Coordinates of C-alpha atoms and ligand atoms in Angstrom, one line a residue:
M1268 CA -2.1 -14.8 2.8
P1269 CA -5.8 -15.6 3.7
R1270 CA -7.8 -17.0 0.8
Q1271 CA -11.2 -15.9 2.2
P1272 CA -13.2 -13.0 0.6
L1273 CA -12.6 -9.7 2.3
D1274 CA -15.9 -9.5 4.2
A1275 CA -15.6 -13.1 5.5
F1276 CA -12.0 -12.5 6.7
S1277 CA -13.0 -9.2 8.4
A1278 CA -15.9 -10.9 10.3
G1279 CA -13.3 -13.1 12.1
L1280 CA -10.9 -10.3 13.0
P1281 CA -10.2 -10.0 16.7
A1282 CA -11.7 -6.9 18.3
D1283 CA -8.3 -5.7 19.7
T1284 CA -6.7 -6.0 16.3
R1285 CA -9.5 -3.9 14.8
A1286 CA -9.2 -1.3 17.5
A1287 CA -5.4 -1.1 17.2
V1288 CA -5.5 -0.6 13.5
Y1289 CA -8.3 2.0 13.8
Q1290 CA -6.5 4.0 16.5
S1291 CA -3.1 3.9 14.8
T1292 CA -4.3 4.9 11.3
K1293 CA -6.6 7.6 12.7
A1294 CA -3.8 9.2 14.7
T1295 CA -1.3 9.1 11.8
H1296 CA -3.9 10.6 9.5
E1297 CA -4.7 13.5 11.9
K1298 CA -1.1 14.3 12.4
R1299 CA -0.4 14.2 8.7
T1300 CA -3.2 16.7 8.0
R1301 CA -2.1 19.1 10.8
L1302 CA 1.5 19.0 9.5
L1303 CA 0.6 19.6 5.9
Y1304 CA -1.9 22.4 6.5
D1305 CA 0.3 24.1 9.1
Q1306 CA 3.4 24.1 7.0
F1307 CA 2.1 24.7 3.4
A1308 CA -0.2 27.4 2.2
D1309 CA -1.8 25.2 -0.4
P1310 CA -1.1 21.5 0.0
D1311 CA -3.7 20.7 -2.6
E1312 CA -1.8 22.6 -5.2
L1313 CA 1.4 20.7 -4.3
R1314 CA -0.5 17.4 -4.7
R1315 CA -1.6 18.4 -8.1
I1316 CA 2.0 19.4 -9.1
A1317 CA 3.3 16.1 -7.8
G1318 CA 0.6 14.2 -9.6
G1319 CA 1.5 16.0 -12.8
I1320 CA 5.2 15.0 -12.5
K1321 CA 4.3 11.4 -11.9
Q1322 CA 1.7 11.4 -14.7
H1323 CA 4.3 12.8 -17.1
V1324 CA 6.6 9.9 -16.2
I1325 CA 4.0 7.2 -16.9
E1326 CA 3.0 8.9 -20.1
N1327 CA 6.6 8.8 -21.2
L1328 CA 7.9 5.6 -19.8
D1329 CA 8.9 4.4 -23.3
R1330 CA 11.6 7.0 -23.6
M1331 CA 12.4 7.5 -19.9
L1332 CA 13.3 3.9 -19.1
P1333 CA 16.0 3.7 -21.8
A1334 CA 17.3 7.1 -20.6
A1335 CA 17.4 5.9 -17.0
E1336 CA 19.2 2.6 -18.1
A1337 CA 21.8 4.6 -20.0
R1338 CA 22.4 6.9 -17.0
L1339 CA 22.7 4.0 -14.6
Q1340 CA 25.2 2.2 -16.8
A1341 CA 27.2 5.4 -17.1
N1342 CA 27.3 5.5 -13.3
G1343 CA 28.7 1.9 -13.2
A1344 CA 25.6 0.0 -12.4
Q1345 CA 24.4 -3.2 -14.3
V1346 CA 20.8 -3.1 -15.5
H1347 CA 18.5 -6.1 -15.8
W1348 CA 14.9 -6.3 -17.0
A1349 CA 12.3 -8.6 -15.5
A1350 CA 8.9 -9.1 -17.2
T1351 CA 7.5 -11.3 -14.4
A1352 CA 7.9 -12.0 -10.7
D1353 CA 9.7 -15.3 -11.6
D1354 CA 12.1 -13.4 -14.0
A1355 CA 12.9 -10.9 -11.2
C1356 CA 13.6 -13.7 -8.6
T1357 CA 15.7 -15.6 -11.1
A1358 CA 17.7 -12.5 -11.9
V1359 CA 18.5 -12.0 -8.2
L1360 CA 19.4 -15.7 -7.9
R1361 CA 21.8 -15.6 -10.9
I1362 CA 23.6 -12.5 -9.6
M1363 CA 24.1 -14.3 -6.2
Q1364 CA 25.1 -17.6 -7.7
A1365 CA 27.7 -15.8 -10.0
R1366 CA 29.3 -14.4 -6.8
G1367 CA 29.0 -17.7 -4.9
A1368 CA 26.8 -15.7 -2.4
T1369 CA 24.5 -17.4 0.1
K1370 CA 23.6 -14.6 2.5
M1371 CA 21.5 -11.5 1.8
V1372 CA 20.4 -8.6 4.0
K1373 CA 17.3 -6.8 2.8
A1374 CA 16.0 -3.3 3.4
K1375 CA 12.2 -2.9 3.2
T1376 CA 10.9 -3.2 -0.3
M1377 CA 7.3 -3.8 -1.3
V1378 CA 8.3 -5.1 -4.7
S1379 CA 10.3 -7.9 -3.1
E1380 CA 7.2 -8.9 -1.2
E1381 CA 5.2 -8.6 -4.4
I1382 CA 7.4 -11.1 -6.2
G1383 CA 7.9 -13.4 -3.2
L1384 CA 11.7 -13.1 -3.2
A1385 CA 12.6 -14.3 0.3
A1386 CA 10.6 -17.6 -0.1
F1387 CA 12.1 -18.1 -3.6
L1388 CA 15.7 -17.6 -2.4
A1389 CA 15.0 -19.9 0.6
R1390 CA 14.0 -22.7 -1.8
H1391 CA 17.5 -22.3 -3.4
G1392 CA 19.4 -22.4 -0.1
I1393 CA 19.9 -18.6 0.2
E1394 CA 19.2 -16.8 3.4
A1395 CA 17.4 -13.4 2.8
L1396 CA 17.1 -11.6 6.1
E1397 CA 14.7 -8.7 6.6
T1398 CA 16.4 -5.8 8.5
D1399 CA 13.5 -3.4 8.8
L1400 CA 12.2 -4.1 12.4
G1401 CA 8.6 -4.6 11.3
E1402 CA 9.5 -6.8 8.4
F1403 CA 12.0 -8.7 10.6
I1404 CA 9.2 -9.5 13.1
V1405 CA 6.8 -10.5 10.2
Q1406 CA 9.5 -12.8 8.8
I1407 CA 10.4 -14.6 12.0
D1408 CA 6.6 -15.1 12.6
G1409 CA 6.0 -16.5 9.1
D1410 CA 3.4 -13.7 8.8
H1411 CA 2.8 -11.1 6.1
P1412 CA 2.9 -7.2 6.3
S1413 CA -0.6 -5.7 6.8
H1414 CA 0.3 -2.1 5.9
I1415 CA 2.7 -0.8 3.3
V1416 CA 4.5 1.5 5.6
R1417 CA 3.9 -0.1 9.0
P1418 CA 4.0 -3.8 8.4
I1419 CA 3.1 -4.9 12.0
I1420 CA 0.2 -2.5 12.6
H1421 CA -1.8 -5.6 13.4
K1422 CA 0.5 -6.8 16.2
N1423 CA 0.9 -5.5 19.8
R1424 CA 4.1 -5.5 21.8
R1425 CA 3.0 -8.5 23.9
E1426 CA 2.7 -10.7 20.8
I1427 CA 6.1 -9.4 19.6
A1428 CA 7.7 -10.2 23.0
R1429 CA 6.3 -13.7 22.9
S1430 CA 7.6 -14.2 19.4
F1431 CA 11.1 -13.0 20.3
E1432 CA 11.1 -15.5 23.2
R1433 CA 10.0 -18.3 20.9
H1434 CA 12.8 -17.5 18.5
G1435 CA 15.6 -17.4 21.1
L1436 CA 15.9 -13.6 21.1
G1437 CA 15.8 -13.3 24.9
P1438 CA 13.3 -14.0 27.7
Y1439 CA 9.8 -12.4 27.5
N1440 CA 10.1 -8.6 27.8
D1441 CA 7.5 -6.3 26.1
D1442 CA 9.4 -3.1 26.6
P1443 CA 9.7 -1.6 23.0
T1444 CA 13.2 -0.4 23.9
I1445 CA 14.4 -3.8 24.8
I1446 CA 12.7 -5.4 21.8
T1447 CA 14.4 -2.9 19.5
R1448 CA 17.8 -3.4 21.2
R1449 CA 17.6 -7.2 20.8
A1450 CA 16.7 -7.0 17.2
R1451 CA 19.6 -4.5 16.6
Q1452 CA 22.1 -6.8 18.3
F1453 CA 21.0 -9.8 16.3
L1454 CA 21.0 -7.9 13.0
R1455 CA 24.4 -6.2 13.4
H1456 CA 26.3 -9.5 13.0
K1457 CA 24.1 -10.4 10.0
Y1458 CA 25.1 -7.2 8.1
L1459 CA 28.8 -8.1 8.5
Q1460 CA 28.3 -11.7 7.3
A1461 CA 26.1 -10.8 4.3
D1462 CA 27.4 -11.2 0.7
V1463 CA 24.7 -9.0 -0.8
G1464 CA 22.5 -6.1 0.3
L1465 CA 19.1 -5.7 -1.4
T1466 CA 17.0 -2.5 -1.4
G1467 CA 14.1 -1.1 -3.4
A1468 CA 14.0 2.5 -4.6
N1469 CA 11.4 5.1 -3.6
F1470 CA 12.5 7.1 -6.6
L1471 CA 15.0 6.9 -9.5
S1472 CA 16.1 10.1 -11.2
V1473 CA 16.3 9.8 -14.9
E1474 CA 18.5 12.9 -15.1
S1475 CA 21.3 11.6 -12.7
G1476 CA 20.6 7.9 -12.4
R1477 CA 20.4 8.3 -8.6
L1478 CA 18.3 5.9 -6.6
V1479 CA 16.6 7.3 -3.6
V1480 CA 15.8 5.1 -0.6
V1481 CA 14.1 6.5 2.5
T1482 CA 13.9 4.7 5.9
N1483 CA 13.6 5.7 9.5
E1484 CA 15.8 3.0 11.0
G1485 CA 19.0 3.4 9.0
N1486 CA 19.0 -0.3 8.1
S1487 CA 19.2 0.5 4.4
R1488 CA 22.5 2.3 5.1
F1489 CA 23.9 -0.9 6.7
C1490 CA 22.6 -3.0 3.8
L1491 CA 24.5 -0.7 1.4
A1492 CA 27.7 -0.2 3.4
A1493 CA 28.7 -3.7 4.5
P1494 CA 28.1 -6.2 1.7
R1495 CA 30.2 -6.1 -1.4
C1496 CA 27.3 -6.3 -3.8
H1497 CA 24.1 -4.1 -4.0
I1498 CA 21.0 -5.2 -5.8
A1499 CA 18.1 -2.8 -6.2
L1500 CA 14.6 -4.0 -7.2
V1501 CA 12.8 -1.1 -8.9
G1502 CA 9.3 -1.1 -10.2
L1503 CA 9.1 0.5 -13.7
E1504 CA 7.0 3.4 -12.4
K1505 CA 9.5 4.6 -9.8
L1506 CA 11.2 7.2 -12.2
V1507 CA 11.2 10.9 -11.7
P1508 CA 12.5 13.1 -14.6
R1509 CA 14.8 15.4 -12.7
D1510 CA 16.7 15.6 -9.3
R1511 CA 14.9 18.7 -8.4
D1512 CA 11.5 16.9 -8.6
L1513 CA 12.7 15.0 -5.5
G1514 CA 12.4 18.1 -3.3
L1515 CA 8.6 18.1 -3.6
L1516 CA 8.1 14.4 -3.7
L1517 CA 10.2 13.6 -0.6
N1518 CA 8.4 16.4 1.3
L1519 CA 5.0 15.0 0.4
L1520 CA 6.1 11.4 0.9
A1521 CA 7.4 11.8 4.5
R1522 CA 4.4 13.9 5.6
S1523 CA 1.9 11.6 4.0
A1524 CA 3.5 8.3 5.2
T1525 CA 4.6 9.0 8.7
A1526 CA 3.6 12.6 9.4
Q1527 CA 7.3 13.6 9.5
Q1528 CA 8.9 16.6 7.7
L1529 CA 11.5 14.2 6.3
T1530 CA 12.3 10.6 6.9
V1531 CA 15.3 10.1 9.2
Y1532 CA 17.5 8.6 6.5
T1533 CA 17.4 9.6 2.9
E1534 CA 20.0 7.7 0.8
F1535 CA 21.0 8.9 -2.7
I1536 CA 22.8 6.1 -4.5
A1537 CA 24.7 7.1 -7.6
G1538 CA 26.5 3.8 -8.4
P1539 CA 28.9 1.3 -6.9
K1540 CA 31.7 2.5 -4.7
A1541 CA 34.4 4.6 -6.4
A1542 CA 38.0 3.5 -6.3
A1543 CA 38.9 6.2 -3.7
Q1544 CA 36.0 5.3 -1.4
P1545 CA 36.9 3.0 1.5
D1546 CA 33.5 1.4 1.9
G1547 CA 30.4 0.4 -0.1
P1548 CA 29.5 -2.2 -2.7
E1549 CA 31.9 -2.9 -5.5
E1550 CA 29.1 -4.1 -7.7
M1551 CA 25.6 -2.6 -8.2
H1552 CA 22.7 -4.2 -10.1
V1553 CA 19.4 -2.5 -10.8
I1554 CA 16.5 -4.9 -11.8
F1555 CA 13.6 -3.1 -13.4
V1556 CA 10.4 -5.1 -12.5
D1557 CA 7.3 -5.1 -14.7
N1558 CA 5.2 -7.9 -13.3
G1559 CA 1.9 -6.5 -14.7
R1560 CA 2.8 -2.8 -14.7
T1561 CA 2.8 -2.5 -18.5
A1562 CA -0.7 -4.1 -18.6
A1563 CA -1.8 -1.5 -16.0
L1564 CA -0.2 1.2 -18.1
A1565 CA -2.3 0.1 -21.1
S1566 CA -5.5 0.1 -19.0
D1567 CA -7.9 2.9 -18.3
C1568 CA -6.6 2.9 -14.6
R1569 CA -3.0 3.8 -15.4
E1570 CA -3.1 6.7 -13.0
I1571 CA -2.5 4.2 -10.2
L1572 CA 1.1 4.0 -11.4
R1573 CA 1.7 7.5 -10.0
C1574 CA 1.6 5.9 -6.5
I1575 CA 4.6 6.6 -4.3
R1576 CA 3.5 4.0 -1.6
C1577 CA 2.9 6.5 1.2
G1578 CA 0.0 4.6 2.8
A1579 CA -2.1 7.7 3.4
C1580 CA -5.1 6.3 1.6
L1581 CA -4.9 3.2 3.8
N1582 CA -4.9 5.3 7.0
V1583 CA -7.9 7.3 6.0
C1584 CA -10.0 4.5 4.5
P1585 CA -13.0 3.5 6.6
V1586 CA -12.9 0.0 5.1
Y1587 CA -9.2 -0.6 5.8
R1588 CA -9.6 0.7 9.3
Q1589 CA -12.3 -2.0 9.9
V1590 CA -10.9 -5.0 8.1
S1591 CA -7.1 -4.4 8.4
G1592 CA -4.5 -5.3 5.7
H1593 CA -4.6 -9.1 5.4
A1594 CA -8.2 -9.0 4.3
Y1595 CA -7.0 -7.7 0.9
R1596 CA -5.0 -11.0 0.2
S1597 CA -2.2 -9.0 -1.4
V1598 CA 0.9 -7.1 -0.4
Y1599 CA -0.9 -3.9 -1.4
P1600 CA -3.9 -3.4 0.9
G1601 CA -6.4 -0.5 1.2
P1602 CA -7.6 1.7 -1.6
L1603 CA -4.3 1.4 -3.3
G1604 CA -4.5 -2.4 -3.3
A1605 CA -8.1 -2.4 -4.3
V1606 CA -7.0 -0.9 -7.6
L1607 CA -3.5 -2.1 -8.1
T1608 CA -3.9 -5.8 -7.1
P1609 CA -6.6 -6.6 -9.7
L1610 CA -4.5 -4.8 -12.3
L1611 CA -1.3 -6.6 -11.5
A1612 CA -3.2 -9.9 -11.3
G1613 CA -4.2 -9.6 -15.0
D1614 CA -5.7 -13.0 -15.9
K1615 CA -6.4 -13.8 -12.3
F1616 CA -8.6 -10.7 -12.0
P1617 CA -11.8 -12.6 -11.0
E1618 CA -10.0 -13.9 -8.0
F1619 CA -9.7 -10.3 -6.8
A1620 CA -13.1 -9.0 -8.1
D1621 CA -14.3 -8.2 -4.6
L1622 CA -11.4 -5.8 -3.9
P1623 CA -12.8 -2.8 -6.0
K1624 CA -16.0 -3.2 -4.0
A1625 CA -14.0 -2.7 -0.7
S1626 CA -14.7 1.0 -0.7
S1627 CA -17.5 3.3 0.5
L1628 CA -16.5 5.7 -2.4
C1629 CA -16.4 8.4 0.2
G1630 CA -13.5 10.1 -1.7
A1631 CA -11.2 10.4 1.3
C1632 CA -8.5 8.4 -0.4
H1633 CA -8.4 10.8 -3.3
E1634 CA -8.3 13.8 -0.9
V1635 CA -5.2 12.6 0.9
C1636 CA -3.3 11.1 -2.0
P1637 CA 0.0 13.2 -2.4
V1638 CA 0.0 12.5 -6.1
D1639 CA -3.7 13.2 -6.6
I1640 CA -4.8 9.8 -7.9
P1641 CA -8.6 9.7 -8.4
I1642 CA -8.9 6.4 -6.7
P1643 CA -12.7 6.3 -6.5
D1644 CA -13.0 6.8 -10.3
L1645 CA -10.5 3.9 -10.8
L1646 CA -12.5 1.7 -8.4
L1647 CA -15.7 2.4 -10.4
R1648 CA -13.9 1.6 -13.7
L1649 CA -12.7 -1.7 -12.2
R1650 CA -16.2 -2.5 -10.9
A1651 CA -17.6 -1.9 -14.3
K1652 CA -14.9 -4.1 -15.8
G1653 CA -15.6 -6.9 -13.3
K1654 CA -19.3 -6.7 -14.0
A1655 CA -18.8 -6.9 -17.7
A1656 CA -16.6 -10.0 -17.2
G1657 CA -19.3 -11.5 -14.9
A1658 CA -16.7 -11.6 -12.2
L1659 CA -18.8 -9.5 -9.7
L1660 CA -21.6 -12.0 -9.8
A1661 CA -19.3 -14.6 -8.4
A1662 CA -18.0 -12.4 -5.7
A1663 CA -19.4 -12.5 -2.2
G1664 CA -22.2 -10.1 -1.3
T1665 CA -23.5 -9.7 -4.9
P1666 CA -26.9 -11.4 -4.5
S1667 CA -28.1 -8.6 -2.1
M1668 CA -26.8 -5.9 -4.5
G1669 CA -28.5 -7.8 -7.4
A1670 CA -31.8 -7.7 -5.4
W1671 CA -31.4 -4.0 -4.8
A1672 CA -30.6 -3.3 -8.5
L1673 CA -33.8 -5.2 -9.4
L1674 CA -35.9 -3.1 -7.0
A1675 CA -34.3 0.2 -8.0
S1676 CA -34.9 -0.5 -11.7
Q1677 CA -38.7 -1.1 -11.3
P1678 CA -40.4 2.2 -10.7
L1679 CA -43.5 0.6 -9.1
A1680 CA -41.6 -1.7 -6.8
W1681 CA -39.3 1.2 -5.8
K1682 CA -42.3 3.4 -4.9
A1683 CA -43.8 0.6 -2.8
A1684 CA -40.4 0.1 -1.0
L1685 CA -40.2 3.8 -0.3
L1686 CA -43.7 3.8 1.2
G1687 CA -42.8 0.8 3.3
G1688 CA -39.7 2.6 4.5
K1689 CA -41.8 5.6 5.5
A1690 CA -44.1 3.3 7.4
L1691 CA -41.2 1.8 9.4
D1692 CA -40.8 5.1 11.0
F1693 CA -44.0 4.7 12.8
L1694 CA -43.8 1.0 13.7
P1695 CA -42.5 0.1 17.2
T1696 CA -39.3 -1.9 17.0
K1697 CA -40.8 -5.2 18.0
L1698 CA -43.3 -5.1 15.2
L1699 CA -40.7 -4.6 12.5
P1700 CA -40.8 -7.4 9.9
L1701 CA -37.4 -9.2 10.2
P1702 CA -35.5 -10.1 13.4
A1703 CA -32.3 -8.6 11.9
L1704 CA -34.2 -5.4 11.3
Q1705 CA -35.5 -5.4 14.9
A1706 CA -31.9 -5.9 16.2
W1707 CA -30.7 -3.1 13.9
A1708 CA -33.4 -0.7 15.0
Q1709 CA -32.7 -1.3 18.7
K1710 CA -29.4 0.4 18.3
R1711 CA -30.1 3.0 15.7
T1712 CA -32.7 5.7 14.9
L1713 CA -33.7 6.2 11.3
P1714 CA -33.4 9.9 10.4
G1715 CA -36.9 11.4 10.1
W1716 CA -38.4 12.2 6.7
R1717 CA -37.5 15.8 5.8
G1718 CA -40.1 16.2 3.2
G1719 CA -39.6 17.3 -0.4
E1720 CA -39.0 13.9 -1.9
F1721 CA -36.4 13.7 -4.6
R1722 CA -38.7 12.1 -7.3
R1723 CA -41.4 14.8 -6.8
W1724 CA -38.7 17.5 -6.8
L1725 CA -37.2 16.1 -10.1
K1726 CA -40.6 16.0 -11.7
R1727 CA -41.3 19.6 -10.8
R1728 CA -37.9 20.6 -12.0
N1729 CA -38.3 18.9 -15.3
K1730 CA -41.6 20.6 -15.9
A1731 CA -40.3 24.1 -15.1
Ligands
LIG1223 S1 -2.5 5.7 -3.8 FE1 -1.8 7.8 -3.2 S2 -2.3 7.8 -1.0 FE2 -2.4 5.6 -1.6 S3 -0.3 4.8 -1.1 FE3 -0.3 5.5 -3.3 S4 0.4 7.6 -3.2 FE4 -0.2 7.1 -1.1

């Protein structure tokens, strides 16, 4: 992950990467909006209901988690609890070592990225192979995902073809069909050789103990079918109270994430294989991962734990579209990451103090969120927290905001600045005071004064 502040990273982003991210996110967002509003009479009401279900979960985690544990155990799964990323990685390692396992195939799971599982297992001599095509490409390149749903949104097919050639997956060919076929051929053998299959969970029903995993490539099904042992990494917040809540949440997730009515594969996993079943894992382990979630739950930004990782807020965010995902220095980019990353970071919050500022506060992220998370409000709360901790002063870009705050809090200086601004309207570009302002004005026209200044209007209103 880059260590630079977000704006510095963004300044060095190649123009074609920026254009690819912009076009792709814009197209997905527009398709999602058409699909939702064509097919549902009142999508906003559905968002509110879905948000209510998830809010109910996070308000009642203390009793829902033990209930989910009991249900999973009754279904034959073994349940583990991990307070930190290290605990979660160690739990996976112990399960593998107990079986003498050395090979794992992984379906796409953000929580495994969050805890750095693949690198941890590699240090202990265990191969953990990504099987989602995007994640596979990211892994062979030693790269990181830049979007939570489309990990290689920052790459084009020529780069991928070169990468396949470098890694012995066939001579250069940038036809997407050929790329996909080669990855499929390579991965098929790996499924059969693997000792353990690892998935995440999009949802976990407290009522039935069923894990729900959605994909579009069917790779999670192979991860579940071939190996003898299944491990699921589950964030504490992934619960839903009842099976019937899944109807609404799955519909909203697919439309919001990939503008589909439903993802191509939706797996419901109710435990290890039964005696009468010919295939499937004999052993199933569910690891509940905290890693900062209970601290987020105790904060005034707990609504972010409603998130179902659809990526819609990334696709619509004007900042994400310009800076791309790696600028956020975390597995969770965009508006979601700008809130969740500082919360999960806990003590390391000042390191991520610039993230809550990576927003124009336009409100688009809230409008698209399928679980109605008021992201702009949460960003403001984190900004206030950062300011109180003095963290924002250390973050890049603050001096200019500090100067602005000084000006805006001095009535006389503010009036003088407004008059100066008005005068700029009448000055020819080359007479503007600063070279940067001249360059700016060459490409833009300031909107003309429309009269009825706000301060005068307010004074009149207060007198009335
Ligand atoms: S915050 Fe909302 S829109 Fe963003 S990824 Fe999470 S559920 Fe989707």
